[in-house]
mmCIF file with all atom_site columns, C-alpha atoms in Angstrom:
data_model
loop_
_atom_site.group_PDB
_atom_site.id
_atom_site.type_symbol
_atom_site.label_atom_id
_atom_site.label_alt_id
_atom_site.label_comp_id
_atom_site.label_asym_id
_atom_site.label_entity_id
_atom_site.label_seq_id
_atom_site.pdbx_PDB_ins_code
_atom_site.Cartn_x
_atom_site.Cartn_y
_atom_site.Cartn_z
_atom_site.occupancy
_atom_site.B_iso_or_equiv
_atom_site.pdbx_formal_charge
_atom_site.auth_seq_id
_atom_site.auth_comp_id
_atom_site.auth_asym_id
_atom_site.auth_atom_id
_atom_site.pdbx_PDB_model_num
ATOM 1   C CA . MET A 1 1   ? -0.184  -28.456 -17.980 1.00 71.00 ? 1   MET A CA 1
ATOM 2   C CA . ASN A 1 2   ? 0.537   -30.471 -14.840 1.00 83.00 ? 2   ASN A CA 1
ATOM 3   C CA . PRO A 1 3   ? -2.509  -32.134 -13.240 1.00 94.00 ? 3   PRO A CA 1
ATOM 4   C CA . LEU A 1 4   ? -3.246  -30.872 -9.728  1.00 97.00 ? 4   LEU A CA 1
ATOM 5   C CA . TYR A 1 5   ? -3.967  -33.084 -6.729  1.00 97.00 ? 5   TYR A CA 1
ATOM 6   C CA . LEU A 1 6   ? -5.429  -31.703 -3.506  1.00 98.00 ? 6   LEU A CA 1
ATOM 7   C CA . ALA A 1 7   ? -4.118  -33.504 -0.424  1.00 97.00 ? 7   ALA A CA 1
ATOM 8   C CA . SER A 1 8   ? -7.021  -32.494 1.801   1.00 93.00 ? 8   SER A CA 1
ATOM 9   C CA . GLY A 1 9   ? -10.412 -33.783 2.836   1.00 89.00 ? 9   GLY A CA 1
ATOM 10  C CA . SER A 1 10  ? -11.679 -30.247 3.505   1.00 92.00 ? 10  SER A CA 1
ATOM 11  C CA . PRO A 1 11  ? -14.836 -29.348 1.575   1.00 93.00 ? 11  PRO A CA 1
ATOM 12  C CA . ARG A 1 12  ? -13.946 -25.662 2.045   1.00 94.00 ? 12  ARG A CA 1
ATOM 13  C CA . ARG A 1 13  ? -10.624 -26.073 0.253   1.00 96.00 ? 13  ARG A CA 1
ATOM 14  C CA . ARG A 1 14  ? -12.351 -27.948 -2.579  1.00 97.00 ? 14  ARG A CA 1
ATOM 15  C CA . GLU A 1 15  ? -14.893 -25.128 -2.933  1.00 96.00 ? 15  GLU A CA 1
ATOM 16  C CA . LEU A 1 16  ? -12.200 -22.421 -2.996  1.00 97.00 ? 16  LEU A CA 1
ATOM 17  C CA . LEU A 1 17  ? -10.132 -24.190 -5.675  1.00 96.00 ? 17  LEU A CA 1
ATOM 18  C CA . THR A 1 18  ? -13.281 -24.754 -7.732  1.00 95.00 ? 18  THR A CA 1
ATOM 19  C CA . GLN A 1 19  ? -14.188 -21.069 -7.293  1.00 94.00 ? 19  GLN A CA 1
ATOM 20  C CA . ILE A 1 20  ? -10.971 -19.986 -9.051  1.00 95.00 ? 20  ILE A CA 1
ATOM 21  C CA . GLY A 1 21  ? -11.457 -22.407 -11.949 1.00 94.00 ? 21  GLY A CA 1
ATOM 22  C CA . VAL A 1 22  ? -8.712  -24.925 -11.191 1.00 95.00 ? 22  VAL A CA 1
ATOM 23  C CA . PRO A 1 23  ? -9.491  -28.590 -11.901 1.00 95.00 ? 23  PRO A CA 1
ATOM 24  C CA . PHE A 1 24  ? -8.067  -31.042 -9.362  1.00 96.00 ? 24  PHE A CA 1
ATOM 25  C CA . THR A 1 25  ? -8.335  -34.547 -7.940  1.00 96.00 ? 25  THR A CA 1
ATOM 26  C CA . VAL A 1 26  ? -8.642  -35.122 -4.188  1.00 97.00 ? 26  VAL A CA 1
ATOM 27  C CA . ILE A 1 27  ? -6.171  -37.587 -2.674  1.00 96.00 ? 27  ILE A CA 1
ATOM 28  C CA . ALA A 1 28  ? -5.658  -38.814 0.889   1.00 88.00 ? 28  ALA A CA 1
ATOM 29  C CA . ALA A 1 29  ? -2.845  -37.421 3.035   1.00 90.00 ? 29  ALA A CA 1
ATOM 30  C CA . ASP A 1 30  ? -2.957  -38.611 6.615   1.00 88.00 ? 30  ASP A CA 1
ATOM 31  C CA . ILE A 1 31  ? -0.161  -37.252 8.800   1.00 95.00 ? 31  ILE A CA 1
ATOM 32  C CA . ASP A 1 32  ? 0.457   -36.789 12.503  1.00 94.00 ? 32  ASP A CA 1
ATOM 33  C CA . GLU A 1 33  ? -0.678  -33.255 13.382  1.00 92.00 ? 33  GLU A CA 1
ATOM 34  C CA . THR A 1 34  ? 0.879   -33.130 16.863  1.00 92.00 ? 34  THR A CA 1
ATOM 35  C CA . PRO A 1 35  ? 2.850   -29.890 17.389  1.00 92.00 ? 35  PRO A CA 1
ATOM 36  C CA . LEU A 1 36  ? 6.554   -30.333 18.102  1.00 94.00 ? 36  LEU A CA 1
ATOM 37  C CA . ALA A 1 37  ? 8.062   -29.083 21.368  1.00 93.00 ? 37  ALA A CA 1
ATOM 38  C CA . GLY A 1 38  ? 8.963   -25.412 21.047  1.00 93.00 ? 38  GLY A CA 1
ATOM 39  C CA . GLU A 1 39  ? 7.521   -25.168 17.511  1.00 96.00 ? 39  GLU A CA 1
ATOM 40  C CA . SER A 1 40  ? 6.069   -21.764 16.610  1.00 97.00 ? 40  SER A CA 1
ATOM 41  C CA . PRO A 1 41  ? 2.504   -21.695 15.207  1.00 97.00 ? 41  PRO A CA 1
ATOM 42  C CA . ALA A 1 42  ? 3.810   -20.439 11.818  1.00 97.00 ? 42  ALA A CA 1
ATOM 43  C CA . ALA A 1 43  ? 6.400   -23.233 11.620  1.00 98.00 ? 43  ALA A CA 1
ATOM 44  C CA . TYR A 1 44  ? 3.711   -25.724 12.667  1.00 97.00 ? 44  TYR A CA 1
ATOM 45  C CA . VAL A 1 45  ? 1.234   -24.848 9.881   1.00 97.00 ? 45  VAL A CA 1
ATOM 46  C CA . GLU A 1 46  ? 3.993   -24.757 7.256   1.00 98.00 ? 46  GLU A CA 1
ATOM 47  C CA . ARG A 1 47  ? 5.328   -28.144 8.370   1.00 98.00 ? 47  ARG A CA 1
ATOM 48  C CA . LEU A 1 48  ? 1.837   -29.653 8.198   1.00 97.00 ? 48  LEU A CA 1
ATOM 49  C CA . ALA A 1 49  ? 1.063   -28.154 4.779   1.00 98.00 ? 49  ALA A CA 1
ATOM 50  C CA . ARG A 1 50  ? 4.371   -29.486 3.410   1.00 98.00 ? 50  ARG A CA 1
ATOM 51  C CA . GLY A 1 51  ? 3.804   -32.825 5.152   1.00 97.00 ? 51  GLY A CA 1
ATOM 52  C CA . LYS A 1 52  ? 0.326   -33.237 3.669   1.00 97.00 ? 52  LYS A CA 1
ATOM 53  C CA . ALA A 1 53  ? 1.627   -32.404 0.180   1.00 97.00 ? 53  ALA A CA 1
ATOM 54  C CA . ALA A 1 54  ? 4.487   -34.903 0.573   1.00 96.00 ? 54  ALA A CA 1
ATOM 55  C CA . ALA A 1 55  ? 2.152   -37.615 1.924   1.00 96.00 ? 55  ALA A CA 1
ATOM 56  C CA . GLY A 1 56  ? -0.219  -37.009 -0.981  1.00 95.00 ? 56  GLY A CA 1
ATOM 57  C CA . ARG A 1 57  ? 2.676   -37.115 -3.460  1.00 94.00 ? 57  ARG A CA 1
ATOM 58  C CA . ALA A 1 58  ? 3.776   -40.485 -2.037  1.00 93.00 ? 58  ALA A CA 1
ATOM 59  C CA . THR A 1 59  ? 0.348   -41.985 -2.839  1.00 93.00 ? 59  THR A CA 1
ATOM 60  C CA . LEU A 1 60  ? 0.784   -41.095 -6.533  1.00 91.00 ? 60  LEU A CA 1
ATOM 61  C CA . GLY A 1 61  ? 3.794   -43.340 -7.074  1.00 86.00 ? 61  GLY A CA 1
ATOM 62  C CA . GLY A 1 62  ? 5.413   -42.286 -10.345 1.00 83.00 ? 62  GLY A CA 1
ATOM 63  C CA . ILE A 1 63  ? 2.407   -40.360 -11.670 1.00 88.00 ? 63  ILE A CA 1
ATOM 64  C CA . ALA A 1 64  ? 3.288   -36.820 -12.782 1.00 89.00 ? 64  ALA A CA 1
ATOM 65  C CA . GLY A 1 65  ? 1.501   -33.918 -11.164 1.00 93.00 ? 65  GLY A CA 1
ATOM 66  C CA . CYS A 1 66  ? 1.538   -31.221 -8.527  1.00 97.00 ? 66  CYS A CA 1
ATOM 67  C CA . VAL A 1 67  ? 0.222   -31.824 -5.038  1.00 97.00 ? 67  VAL A CA 1
ATOM 68  C CA . LEU A 1 68  ? -1.236  -29.064 -2.893  1.00 98.00 ? 68  LEU A CA 1
ATOM 69  C CA . GLY A 1 69  ? -1.336  -29.305 0.890   1.00 98.00 ? 69  GLY A CA 1
ATOM 70  C CA . ALA A 1 70  ? -2.693  -26.747 3.344   1.00 97.00 ? 70  ALA A CA 1
ATOM 71  C CA . ASP A 1 71  ? -3.186  -26.288 7.052   1.00 96.00 ? 71  ASP A CA 1
ATOM 72  C CA . THR A 1 72  ? -4.904  -23.666 9.194   1.00 96.00 ? 72  THR A CA 1
ATOM 73  C CA . ALA A 1 73  ? -4.388  -22.815 12.853  1.00 96.00 ? 73  ALA A CA 1
ATOM 74  C CA . VAL A 1 74  ? -6.290  -20.455 15.129  1.00 97.00 ? 74  VAL A CA 1
ATOM 75  C CA . VAL A 1 75  ? -3.822  -18.841 17.541  1.00 98.00 ? 75  VAL A CA 1
ATOM 76  C CA . LEU A 1 76  ? -4.616  -16.946 20.744  1.00 98.00 ? 76  LEU A CA 1
ATOM 77  C CA . ASP A 1 77  ? -1.860  -15.552 22.954  1.00 96.00 ? 77  ASP A CA 1
ATOM 78  C CA . GLY A 1 78  ? 0.684   -17.691 21.087  1.00 94.00 ? 78  GLY A CA 1
ATOM 79  C CA . ARG A 1 79  ? -1.275  -20.907 21.736  1.00 95.00 ? 79  ARG A CA 1
ATOM 80  C CA . ILE A 1 80  ? -2.742  -23.016 18.932  1.00 96.00 ? 80  ILE A CA 1
ATOM 81  C CA . LEU A 1 81  ? -6.458  -23.707 19.372  1.00 96.00 ? 81  LEU A CA 1
ATOM 82  C CA . GLY A 1 82  ? -7.115  -26.992 17.608  1.00 91.00 ? 82  GLY A CA 1
ATOM 83  C CA . LYS A 1 83  ? -10.347 -28.823 16.914  1.00 92.00 ? 83  LYS A CA 1
ATOM 84  C CA . PRO A 1 84  ? -12.465 -29.185 20.064  1.00 96.00 ? 84  PRO A CA 1
ATOM 85  C CA . GLN A 1 85  ? -12.395 -32.507 21.896  1.00 96.00 ? 85  GLN A CA 1
ATOM 86  C CA . ASP A 1 86  ? -15.909 -32.021 23.305  1.00 97.00 ? 86  ASP A CA 1
ATOM 87  C CA . GLN A 1 87  ? -18.513 -29.386 24.175  1.00 97.00 ? 87  GLN A CA 1
ATOM 88  C CA . ALA A 1 88  ? -16.622 -28.120 27.216  1.00 97.00 ? 88  ALA A CA 1
ATOM 89  C CA . ASP A 1 89  ? -13.462 -27.657 25.151  1.00 97.00 ? 89  ASP A CA 1
ATOM 90  C CA . ALA A 1 90  ? -15.362 -25.814 22.399  1.00 97.00 ? 90  ALA A CA 1
ATOM 91  C CA . LEU A 1 91  ? -17.121 -23.497 24.860  1.00 98.00 ? 91  LEU A CA 1
ATOM 92  C CA . ALA A 1 92  ? -13.811 -22.731 26.598  1.00 97.00 ? 92  ALA A CA 1
ATOM 93  C CA . MET A 1 93  ? -12.268 -21.769 23.237  1.00 98.00 ? 93  MET A CA 1
ATOM 94  C CA . LEU A 1 94  ? -15.217 -19.622 22.177  1.00 98.00 ? 94  LEU A CA 1
ATOM 95  C CA . MET A 1 95  ? -15.294 -17.803 25.515  1.00 98.00 ? 95  MET A CA 1
ATOM 96  C CA . ALA A 1 96  ? -11.519 -17.225 25.288  1.00 98.00 ? 96  ALA A CA 1
ATOM 97  C CA . LEU A 1 97  ? -11.983 -15.712 21.783  1.00 98.00 ? 97  LEU A CA 1
ATOM 98  C CA . SER A 1 98  ? -14.980 -13.613 22.918  1.00 98.00 ? 98  SER A CA 1
ATOM 99  C CA . GLY A 1 99  ? -14.412 -9.857  22.660  1.00 98.00 ? 99  GLY A CA 1
ATOM 100 C CA . ARG A 1 100 ? -10.807 -10.316 21.505  1.00 98.00 ? 100 ARG A CA 1
ATOM 101 C CA . GLU A 1 101 ? -8.628  -10.382 18.422  1.00 98.00 ? 101 GLU A CA 1
ATOM 102 C CA . HIS A 1 102 ? -6.879  -13.613 17.461  1.00 98.00 ? 102 HIS A CA 1
ATOM 103 C CA . GLU A 1 103 ? -4.567  -14.753 14.708  1.00 98.00 ? 103 GLU A CA 1
ATOM 104 C CA . VAL A 1 104 ? -5.359  -17.243 11.970  1.00 98.00 ? 104 VAL A CA 1
ATOM 105 C CA . LEU A 1 105 ? -2.368  -18.761 10.182  1.00 98.00 ? 105 LEU A CA 1
ATOM 106 C CA . THR A 1 106 ? -2.864  -20.720 6.978   1.00 98.00 ? 106 THR A CA 1
ATOM 107 C CA . ALA A 1 107 ? -0.020  -22.363 5.105   1.00 98.00 ? 107 ALA A CA 1
ATOM 108 C CA . VAL A 1 108 ? -0.246  -23.642 1.564   1.00 98.00 ? 108 VAL A CA 1
ATOM 109 C CA . ALA A 1 109 ? 2.423   -25.881 0.018   1.00 98.00 ? 109 ALA A CA 1
ATOM 110 C CA . LEU A 1 110 ? 2.849   -27.127 -3.530  1.00 98.00 ? 110 LEU A CA 1
ATOM 111 C CA . LEU A 1 111 ? 5.272   -29.758 -4.776  1.00 96.00 ? 111 LEU A CA 1
ATOM 112 C CA . ASP A 1 112 ? 5.810   -31.611 -8.028  1.00 94.00 ? 112 ASP A CA 1
ATOM 113 C CA . GLY A 1 113 ? 8.549   -34.097 -7.155  1.00 86.00 ? 113 GLY A CA 1
ATOM 114 C CA . GLN A 1 114 ? 11.403  -31.784 -8.170  1.00 91.00 ? 114 GLN A CA 1
ATOM 115 C CA . ARG A 1 115 ? 10.622  -28.672 -6.172  1.00 95.00 ? 115 ARG A CA 1
ATOM 116 C CA . SER A 1 116 ? 8.510   -27.532 -3.273  1.00 96.00 ? 116 SER A CA 1
ATOM 117 C CA . GLN A 1 117 ? 7.244   -24.081 -2.309  1.00 98.00 ? 117 GLN A CA 1
ATOM 118 C CA . ALA A 1 118 ? 5.139   -22.868 0.607   1.00 98.00 ? 118 ALA A CA 1
ATOM 119 C CA . ARG A 1 119 ? 3.580   -19.665 1.878   1.00 98.00 ? 119 ARG A CA 1
ATOM 120 C CA . VAL A 1 120 ? 2.182   -18.790 5.297   1.00 98.00 ? 120 VAL A CA 1
ATOM 121 C CA . VAL A 1 121 ? -0.596  -16.196 5.427   1.00 98.00 ? 121 VAL A CA 1
ATOM 122 C CA . ARG A 1 122 ? -1.430  -14.364 8.659   1.00 98.00 ? 122 ARG A CA 1
ATOM 123 C CA . SER A 1 123 ? -4.859  -12.835 9.269   1.00 98.00 ? 123 SER A CA 1
ATOM 124 C CA . LEU A 1 124 ? -6.291  -11.149 12.347  1.00 98.00 ? 124 LEU A CA 1
ATOM 125 C CA . VAL A 1 125 ? -9.908  -11.823 13.322  1.00 98.00 ? 125 VAL A CA 1
ATOM 126 C CA . ARG A 1 126 ? -11.735 -9.822  15.992  1.00 98.00 ? 126 ARG A CA 1
ATOM 127 C CA . PHE A 1 127 ? -14.765 -11.334 17.730  1.00 98.00 ? 127 PHE A CA 1
ATOM 128 C CA . ARG A 1 128 ? -17.468 -9.348  19.433  1.00 98.00 ? 128 ARG A CA 1
ATOM 129 C CA . ALA A 1 129 ? -18.426 -10.403 22.947  1.00 98.00 ? 129 ALA A CA 1
ATOM 130 C CA . ILE A 1 130 ? -20.137 -13.812 22.890  1.00 98.00 ? 130 ILE A CA 1
ATOM 131 C CA . ALA A 1 131 ? -22.647 -14.809 25.573  1.00 97.00 ? 131 ALA A CA 1
ATOM 132 C CA . GLU A 1 132 ? -22.209 -18.298 27.001  1.00 96.00 ? 132 GLU A CA 1
ATOM 133 C CA . GLN A 1 133 ? -25.773 -19.137 25.937  1.00 97.00 ? 133 GLN A CA 1
ATOM 134 C CA . GLU A 1 134 ? -24.870 -18.204 22.329  1.00 97.00 ? 134 GLU A CA 1
ATOM 135 C CA . ALA A 1 135 ? -21.755 -20.370 22.446  1.00 97.00 ? 135 ALA A CA 1
ATOM 136 C CA . THR A 1 136 ? -23.877 -23.280 23.724  1.00 98.00 ? 136 THR A CA 1
ATOM 137 C CA . ARG A 1 137 ? -26.442 -22.796 20.938  1.00 98.00 ? 137 ARG A CA 1
ATOM 138 C CA . TYR A 1 138 ? -23.627 -22.600 18.384  1.00 98.00 ? 138 TYR A CA 1
ATOM 139 C CA . TRP A 1 139 ? -22.160 -25.882 19.663  1.00 98.00 ? 139 TRP A CA 1
ATOM 140 C CA . ALA A 1 140 ? -25.616 -27.476 19.364  1.00 97.00 ? 140 ALA A CA 1
ATOM 141 C CA . SER A 1 141 ? -25.636 -26.594 15.633  1.00 97.00 ? 141 SER A CA 1
ATOM 142 C CA . GLY A 1 142 ? -22.841 -29.118 15.087  1.00 97.00 ? 142 GLY A CA 1
ATOM 143 C CA . GLU A 1 143 ? -20.735 -26.670 13.093  1.00 97.00 ? 143 GLU A CA 1
ATOM 144 C CA . PRO A 1 144 ? -17.818 -26.210 15.544  1.00 96.00 ? 144 PRO A CA 1
ATOM 145 C CA . ARG A 1 145 ? -17.110 -29.914 16.045  1.00 94.00 ? 145 ARG A CA 1
ATOM 146 C CA . ASP A 1 146 ? -14.374 -30.322 13.401  1.00 90.00 ? 146 ASP A CA 1
ATOM 147 C CA . LYS A 1 147 ? -13.163 -26.725 13.151  1.00 93.00 ? 147 LYS A CA 1
ATOM 148 C CA . ALA A 1 148 ? -9.889  -25.232 14.373  1.00 92.00 ? 148 ALA A CA 1
ATOM 149 C CA . GLY A 1 149 ? -10.697 -22.783 17.155  1.00 96.00 ? 149 GLY A CA 1
ATOM 150 C CA . SER A 1 150 ? -14.238 -24.223 17.296  1.00 97.00 ? 150 SER A CA 1
ATOM 151 C CA . TYR A 1 151 ? -15.683 -21.929 14.637  1.00 97.00 ? 151 TYR A CA 1
ATOM 152 C CA . ALA A 1 152 ? -16.277 -21.518 10.894  1.00 96.00 ? 152 ALA A CA 1
ATOM 153 C CA . ILE A 1 153 ? -16.080 -17.919 9.659   1.00 97.00 ? 153 ILE A CA 1
ATOM 154 C CA . GLN A 1 154 ? -17.993 -18.891 6.481   1.00 96.00 ? 154 GLN A CA 1
ATOM 155 C CA . GLY A 1 155 ? -20.802 -20.448 8.484   1.00 96.00 ? 155 GLY A CA 1
ATOM 156 C CA . LEU A 1 156 ? -22.998 -19.574 11.446  1.00 97.00 ? 156 LEU A CA 1
ATOM 157 C CA . ALA A 1 157 ? -20.047 -18.050 13.340  1.00 98.00 ? 157 ALA A CA 1
ATOM 158 C CA . ALA A 1 158 ? -19.978 -15.145 10.876  1.00 98.00 ? 158 ALA A CA 1
ATOM 159 C CA . VAL A 1 159 ? -22.195 -13.304 13.383  1.00 98.00 ? 159 VAL A CA 1
ATOM 160 C CA . PHE A 1 160 ? -19.313 -13.292 15.909  1.00 98.00 ? 160 PHE A CA 1
ATOM 161 C CA . VAL A 1 161 ? -16.852 -11.573 13.556  1.00 98.00 ? 161 VAL A CA 1
ATOM 162 C CA . ALA A 1 162 ? -16.578 -7.840  14.246  1.00 98.00 ? 162 ALA A CA 1
ATOM 163 C CA . GLY A 1 163 ? -13.503 -7.353  12.072  1.00 98.00 ? 163 GLY A CA 1
ATOM 164 C CA . LEU A 1 164 ? -10.982 -9.028  9.813   1.00 98.00 ? 164 LEU A CA 1
ATOM 165 C CA . ASN A 1 165 ? -7.555  -7.796  8.798   1.00 98.00 ? 165 ASN A CA 1
ATOM 166 C CA . GLY A 1 166 ? -6.063  -10.100 6.179   1.00 98.00 ? 166 GLY A CA 1
ATOM 167 C CA . SER A 1 167 ? -7.356  -12.813 3.872   1.00 98.00 ? 167 SER A CA 1
ATOM 168 C CA . TYR A 1 168 ? -10.923 -14.043 4.322   1.00 98.00 ? 168 TYR A CA 1
ATOM 169 C CA . SER A 1 169 ? -10.253 -17.125 2.161   1.00 98.00 ? 169 SER A CA 1
ATOM 170 C CA . ALA A 1 170 ? -7.192  -17.973 4.282   1.00 98.00 ? 170 ALA A CA 1
ATOM 171 C CA . VAL A 1 171 ? -9.367  -17.953 7.412   1.00 97.00 ? 171 VAL A CA 1
ATOM 172 C CA . VAL A 1 172 ? -11.800 -20.277 5.605   1.00 97.00 ? 172 VAL A CA 1
ATOM 173 C CA . GLY A 1 173 ? -8.859  -22.599 4.866   1.00 96.00 ? 173 GLY A CA 1
ATOM 174 C CA . LEU A 1 174 ? -7.063  -21.678 1.628   1.00 98.00 ? 174 LEU A CA 1
ATOM 175 C CA . PRO A 1 175 ? -5.503  -18.272 0.805   1.00 98.00 ? 175 PRO A CA 1
ATOM 176 C CA . VAL A 1 176 ? -6.784  -17.907 -2.763  1.00 97.00 ? 176 VAL A CA 1
ATOM 177 C CA . CYS A 1 177 ? -4.451  -15.090 -3.878  1.00 97.00 ? 177 CYS A CA 1
ATOM 178 C CA . GLU A 1 178 ? -1.282  -16.800 -2.638  1.00 97.00 ? 178 GLU A CA 1
ATOM 179 C CA . THR A 1 179 ? -2.461  -20.208 -3.871  1.00 98.00 ? 179 THR A CA 1
ATOM 180 C CA . ALA A 1 180 ? -3.052  -18.791 -7.373  1.00 97.00 ? 180 ALA A CA 1
ATOM 181 C CA . GLU A 1 181 ? 0.471   -17.310 -7.359  1.00 97.00 ? 181 GLU A CA 1
ATOM 182 C CA . LEU A 1 182 ? 1.995   -20.648 -6.318  1.00 97.00 ? 182 LEU A CA 1
ATOM 183 C CA . LEU A 1 183 ? -0.016  -22.530 -8.946  1.00 97.00 ? 183 LEU A CA 1
ATOM 184 C CA . GLY A 1 184 ? 1.191   -20.038 -11.576 1.00 96.00 ? 184 GLY A CA 1
ATOM 185 C CA . ASP A 1 185 ? 4.806   -20.710 -10.535 1.00 95.00 ? 185 ASP A CA 1
ATOM 186 C CA . PHE A 1 186 ? 4.147   -24.397 -11.258 1.00 96.00 ? 186 PHE A CA 1
ATOM 187 C CA . GLY A 1 187 ? 2.503   -23.728 -14.622 1.00 94.00 ? 187 GLY A CA 1
ATOM 188 C CA . ILE A 1 188 ? -1.093  -24.221 -13.486 1.00 95.00 ? 188 ILE A CA 1
ATOM 189 C CA . SER A 1 189 ? -3.423  -21.406 -14.452 1.00 94.00 ? 189 SER A CA 1
ATOM 190 C CA . CYS A 1 190 ? -6.653  -20.298 -12.807 1.00 94.00 ? 190 CYS A CA 1
ATOM 191 C CA . TRP A 1 191 ? -9.951  -19.770 -14.628 1.00 91.00 ? 191 TRP A CA 1
ATOM 192 C CA . GLN A 1 192 ? -9.433  -22.875 -16.778 1.00 88.00 ? 192 GLN A CA 1
ATOM 193 C CA . ASP A 1 193 ? -13.116 -23.669 -17.051 1.00 72.00 ? 193 ASP A CA 1
ATOM 194 C CA . ILE A 1 194 ? -14.414 -20.199 -17.881 1.00 72.00 ? 194 ILE A CA 1
ATOM 195 C CA . PRO A 1 195 ? -16.005 -20.163 -21.366 1.00 71.00 ? 195 PRO A CA 1
ATOM 196 C CA . ALA A 1 196 ? -14.973 -17.362 -23.747 1.00 70.00 ? 196 ALA A CA 1
ATOM 197 C CA . HIS A 1 197 ? -17.660 -14.816 -24.616 1.00 70.00 ? 197 HIS A CA 1
#
């Protein structure tokens, strides 16, 4: 079975892969994440996921293995909401998301040197109305600082989520169902570390 390398520094992605029983090694994959002019959000996340996988693959040299890259974008009215630059930016994002539905796009890409496959998963998240004081308290927690859209659905921001249509794990950062299917296509099975009873 091919060894798997995760080209991501995200602790959430590590947790989700571990949850489905897939052993992996984390490798670095630094790429420019600037959107291209006229690029759609779906094309953007797929390009970044493929780019991270390719950058990770390049660090391996001739070592055999599959490299997984992923990227997540929070999209409101067709505009990508990235990681906040500061408190004002985070509060502006949270207030824009307040009482509305937004889109979360997560792409996952897998490559082994011969072939490359990717999937983009679309989920819809609906926030309840958020008071500005709540948004300020949430910022003070530190959680939104490195999160797309300034929130983490698996963390304190769970209280803002009134509804979800799609994949919860994709909103966290890795669509588990689609990732498992891709891994299977590359000969990597889930549940590898589950003891037989």
